C-alpha cells in the first residue's frame, strides 16, 4: 500500500516516513502543496497524510483542489491545529479523518487501517478468502490454521493482492504499490518475493496468470 505524506516539518516528516516504512508501507514524502498535487497526478496512492500548515498552498487548499478534481483518495489530516472549526472544515472539505499533533504512531497506523477498511467496504478488520487470512493490525497471515510471520515486502505484496481478491495485478502495479520513490527495485524483485511467499504459504495461495501477473482468489 502506497501512501503520500505531505509535511513541511522535516523532523516529523522523517519520523512518520520511517515508522510507516517499518510497518511495511510504501511512502513518498513531499513538503508542499504543489508537490503533493503533482505527485497525486502521477502516482496511484491508497491514502494521503496531509498537514494543514504548508508553504504555498495550505492543506485545506490542497484538499479542496483534490476533491474539486474528483480525486477520491482517502485523506487523513495531521495537524497541530486542534480548533473545532478546523476539524469541521477539514472533514467538510472531504477529509476522512483528522489527527492532532503530537500523535502516537500506533494511533496513526490504526487510523490508516480503519480508513482503508472503510474505503474497501470491509466492516471486519481481518482480510480473508477461502485460503488465507491476513490481519493488518498484527501483519500476521494464517493459512491452514498455521500463523506465519512475513517479511515487510512479503506482507506488503500479499496485502496489495488481498485488497483486490480475484483481480490480477501486474508486476508494474505491484511495484507501484510496495515501493516508494527512493527505493531501488531490481528487475526480478516481485518474482523473488512471490517465490518466497509461495514457499512459506503454499503454491495455491497466489496464482500466476501467465504474461499478466498474479492474483489471490476471492
Ligand atoms: Ca506544517
Short mmCIF file of C-alpha atoms and ligand atoms in Angstrom, two decimals:
data_model
loop_
_atom_site.label_atom_id
_atom_site.label_comp_id
_atom_site.label_asym_id
_atom_site.label_seq_id
_atom_site.Cartn_x
_atom_site.Cartn_y
_atom_site.Cartn_z
CA UNK A 1 0.00 0.00 0.00
CA UNK A 2 1.46 3.32 -1.02
CA UNK A 3 0.95 6.49 0.96
CA UNK A 4 1.75 10.12 0.22
CA UNK A 5 2.92 12.16 3.20
CA UNK A 6 2.57 15.93 2.85
CA UNK A 7 4.51 17.51 5.71
CA UNK A 8 6.87 20.51 5.72
CA UNK A 9 8.39 19.82 9.15
CA UNK A 10 11.47 17.68 8.46
CA UNK A 11 11.60 16.18 11.93
CA UNK A 12 8.01 14.99 11.89
CA UNK A 13 8.25 14.01 8.23
CA UNK A 14 11.29 11.83 8.79
CA UNK A 15 9.79 10.18 11.86
CA UNK A 16 6.49 9.37 10.15
CA UNK A 17 8.24 8.21 6.98
CA UNK A 18 10.50 5.83 8.88
CA UNK A 19 7.75 4.47 11.11
CA UNK A 20 5.40 3.76 8.23
CA UNK A 21 8.15 2.20 6.17
CA UNK A 22 8.92 -0.08 9.12
CA UNK A 23 5.24 -1.01 9.09
CA UNK A 24 5.59 -2.34 5.55
CA UNK A 25 4.01 0.66 3.86
CA UNK A 26 5.48 2.31 0.77
CA UNK A 27 5.71 6.01 1.45
CA UNK A 28 6.53 9.09 -0.62
CA UNK A 29 7.10 12.35 1.21
CA UNK A 30 6.66 15.86 -0.18
CA UNK A 31 6.93 19.15 1.70
CA UNK A 32 4.49 21.49 -0.02
CA UNK A 33 1.06 21.57 -1.61
CA UNK A 34 2.11 21.86 -5.24
CA UNK A 35 4.43 18.87 -4.94
CA UNK A 36 1.54 16.94 -3.39
CA UNK A 37 -0.81 17.80 -6.24
CA UNK A 38 1.68 16.77 -8.90
CA UNK A 39 2.56 13.52 -7.08
CA UNK A 40 -1.11 12.59 -6.93
CA UNK A 41 -1.42 13.20 -10.64
CA UNK A 42 1.30 10.68 -11.45
CA UNK A 43 1.05 8.00 -8.74
CA UNK A 44 -1.78 5.86 -7.52
CA UNK A 45 -1.90 6.34 -3.75
CA UNK A 46 -4.01 4.40 -1.29
CA UNK A 47 -4.02 7.28 1.18
CA UNK A 48 -2.83 10.82 1.79
CA UNK A 49 -1.50 12.14 5.10
CA UNK A 50 -1.94 15.88 4.89
CA UNK A 51 -0.52 18.59 7.12
CA UNK A 52 -2.50 21.86 7.10
CA UNK A 53 0.20 24.49 7.65
CA UNK A 54 2.26 24.20 4.47
CA UNK A 55 4.30 26.71 2.47
CA UNK A 56 2.41 27.95 -0.61
CA UNK A 57 -0.95 26.21 -0.90
CA UNK A 58 -2.02 25.10 2.56
CA UNK A 59 -3.57 21.74 3.36
CA UNK A 60 -7.16 22.99 3.08
CA UNK A 61 -6.44 24.32 -0.42
CA UNK A 62 -4.79 21.06 -1.47
CA UNK A 63 -7.79 19.11 -0.18
CA UNK A 64 -10.29 21.43 -1.86
CA UNK A 65 -8.49 21.12 -5.22
CA UNK A 66 -8.22 17.35 -4.93
CA UNK A 67 -11.92 16.92 -4.35
CA UNK A 68 -12.78 19.51 -7.00
CA UNK A 69 -10.70 17.47 -9.46
CA UNK A 70 -12.63 14.36 -8.35
CA UNK A 71 -9.74 12.51 -6.74
CA UNK A 72 -11.30 10.11 -4.26
CA UNK A 73 -8.07 9.13 -2.48
CA UNK A 74 -8.73 8.94 1.30
CA UNK A 75 -7.19 11.79 3.29
CA UNK A 76 -6.16 11.92 6.93
CA UNK A 77 -5.32 15.42 8.11
CA UNK A 78 -2.39 15.55 10.53
CA UNK A 79 -2.02 18.93 12.15
CA UNK A 80 -1.24 20.89 15.29
CA UNK A 81 -4.45 22.89 14.77
CA UNK A 82 -6.89 21.48 17.24
CA UNK A 83 -9.65 24.09 16.97
CA UNK A 84 -13.07 22.55 16.47
CA UNK A 85 -13.65 24.84 13.46
CA UNK A 86 -10.55 23.47 11.74
CA UNK A 87 -11.63 19.88 12.33
CA UNK A 88 -15.08 20.59 10.97
CA UNK A 89 -13.68 22.42 7.97
CA UNK A 90 -11.24 19.58 7.23
CA UNK A 91 -13.93 16.93 7.35
CA UNK A 92 -16.36 19.04 5.34
CA UNK A 93 -13.71 19.68 2.70
CA UNK A 94 -13.55 15.94 2.17
CA UNK A 95 -11.03 14.55 4.67
CA UNK A 96 -11.75 11.09 6.05
CA UNK A 97 -10.14 11.56 9.42
CA UNK A 98 -8.32 14.16 11.47
CA UNK A 99 -5.42 13.58 13.84
CA UNK A 100 -3.97 16.29 16.08
CA UNK A 101 -0.19 16.57 16.66
CA UNK A 102 1.54 15.31 18.64
CA UNK A 103 0.05 11.90 17.92
CA UNK A 104 1.30 8.40 18.57
CA UNK A 105 2.50 6.48 15.53
CA UNK A 106 0.47 3.50 16.73
CA UNK A 107 -2.70 5.58 16.63
CA UNK A 108 -1.81 6.91 13.19
CA UNK A 109 -1.36 3.36 11.94
CA UNK A 110 -4.68 2.27 13.45
CA UNK A 111 -6.45 5.19 11.78
CA UNK A 112 -4.82 4.33 8.45
CA UNK A 113 -6.10 0.77 8.80
CA UNK A 114 -9.59 2.00 9.66
CA UNK A 115 -9.76 4.41 6.73
CA UNK A 116 -8.52 1.76 4.28
CA UNK A 117 -11.02 -0.72 5.67
CA UNK A 118 -13.88 1.71 5.16
CA UNK A 119 -12.71 2.60 1.68
CA UNK A 120 -12.80 -1.06 0.72
CA UNK A 121 -16.20 -1.57 2.28
CA UNK A 122 -15.00 -4.03 4.92
CA UNK A 123 -16.61 -3.95 8.32
CA UNK A 124 -14.28 -6.54 9.81
CA UNK A 125 -10.58 -5.92 10.37
CA UNK A 126 -9.46 -9.32 9.01
CA UNK A 127 -8.98 -9.72 5.28
CA UNK A 128 -9.62 -13.26 4.15
CA UNK A 129 -10.53 -15.56 1.33
CA UNK A 130 -11.02 -19.35 1.42
CA UNK A 131 -7.31 -19.96 1.70
CA UNK A 132 -5.68 -17.09 3.59
CA UNK A 133 -6.46 -14.74 6.38
CA UNK A 134 -4.47 -11.56 6.89
CA UNK A 135 -4.59 -9.28 9.92
CA UNK A 136 -3.48 -5.72 9.10
CA UNK A 137 -3.11 -4.85 12.79
CA UNK A 138 -0.52 -7.54 13.54
CA UNK A 139 0.68 -8.14 9.97
CA UNK A 140 0.24 -11.87 10.58
CA UNK A 141 -1.09 -14.26 7.99
CA UNK A 142 -2.84 -17.52 8.67
CA UNK A 143 -3.25 -20.36 6.26
CA UNK A 144 -4.41 -23.89 7.08
CA UNK A 145 -4.67 -22.84 10.75
CA UNK A 146 -0.98 -22.03 10.89
CA UNK A 147 0.21 -18.49 11.56
CA UNK A 148 3.07 -17.06 9.53
CA UNK A 149 5.41 -14.14 10.06
CA UNK A 150 6.18 -12.47 6.78
CA UNK A 151 8.94 -10.06 5.86
CA UNK A 152 7.86 -6.46 5.26
CA UNK A 153 7.94 -6.87 1.50
CA UNK A 154 6.14 -10.19 1.57
CA UNK A 155 3.45 -8.69 3.75
CA UNK A 156 3.14 -5.57 1.59
CA UNK A 157 2.78 -7.61 -1.59
CA UNK A 158 0.27 -10.04 -0.14
CA UNK A 159 -1.72 -7.14 1.32
CA UNK A 160 -1.85 -5.49 -2.12
CA UNK A 161 -3.26 -8.69 -3.62
CA UNK A 162 -5.71 -9.23 -0.75
CA UNK A 163 -7.09 -5.71 -1.19
CA UNK A 164 -8.30 -6.83 -4.60
CA UNK A 165 -9.01 -10.56 -4.41
CA UNK A 166 -9.95 -12.04 -7.76
CA UNK A 167 -8.17 -9.26 -9.69
CA UNK A 168 -4.88 -9.70 -11.47
CA UNK A 169 -2.11 -7.27 -10.56
CA UNK A 170 0.80 -6.90 -12.97
CA UNK A 171 4.40 -6.62 -11.92
CA UNK A 172 4.32 -2.85 -12.52
CA UNK A 173 1.17 -2.48 -10.40
CA UNK A 174 2.71 -4.47 -7.57
CA UNK A 175 5.94 -2.48 -7.77
CA UNK A 176 3.98 0.74 -7.62
CA UNK A 177 2.13 -0.43 -4.53
CA UNK A 178 5.04 -1.67 -2.48
CA UNK A 179 7.95 0.61 -3.34
CA UNK A 180 8.31 4.36 -2.76
CA UNK A 181 10.31 6.81 -4.90
CA UNK A 182 13.60 6.40 -3.11
CA UNK A 183 13.68 2.66 -3.18
CA UNK A 184 15.54 0.76 -5.81
CA UNK A 185 13.62 -2.08 -7.43
CA UNK A 186 15.55 -4.86 -9.10
CA UNK A 187 14.03 -6.34 -12.25
CA UNK A 188 13.02 -9.65 -10.69
CA UNK A 189 12.18 -8.32 -7.22
CA UNK A 190 8.47 -9.09 -7.44
CA UNK A 191 9.04 -12.65 -8.70
CA UNK A 192 11.51 -13.15 -5.87
CA UNK A 193 9.01 -12.01 -3.21
CA UNK A 194 6.23 -14.14 -4.70
CA UNK A 195 8.52 -17.13 -4.74
CA UNK A 196 9.23 -16.61 -1.02
CA UNK A 197 5.53 -16.24 -0.21
CA UNK A 198 4.56 -19.39 -2.06
CA UNK A 199 7.33 -21.33 -0.39
CA UNK A 200 6.02 -20.29 3.03
CA UNK A 201 2.28 -20.38 2.43
CA UNK A 202 1.88 -22.97 -0.30
CA UNK A 203 1.74 -22.80 -4.07
CA UNK A 204 -2.02 -22.37 -4.33
CA UNK A 205 -2.15 -19.19 -2.27
CA UNK A 206 -1.05 -16.92 -5.12
CA UNK A 207 -1.97 -17.71 -8.71
CA UNK A 208 0.28 -16.78 -11.56
CA UNK A 209 -1.63 -15.69 -14.64
CA UNK A 210 0.96 -16.13 -17.33
CA UNK A 211 2.04 -12.92 -19.01
CA UNK A 212 -0.41 -10.81 -16.96
CA UNK A 213 0.51 -11.02 -13.31
CA UNK A 214 -0.70 -12.55 -10.05
CA UNK A 215 -3.86 -12.81 -8.01
CA UNK A 216 -5.37 -14.32 -4.90
CA UNK A 217 -8.78 -15.97 -5.14
CA UNK A 218 -11.89 -14.20 -3.96
CA1 LIG B 1 3.34 22.36 8.85
#
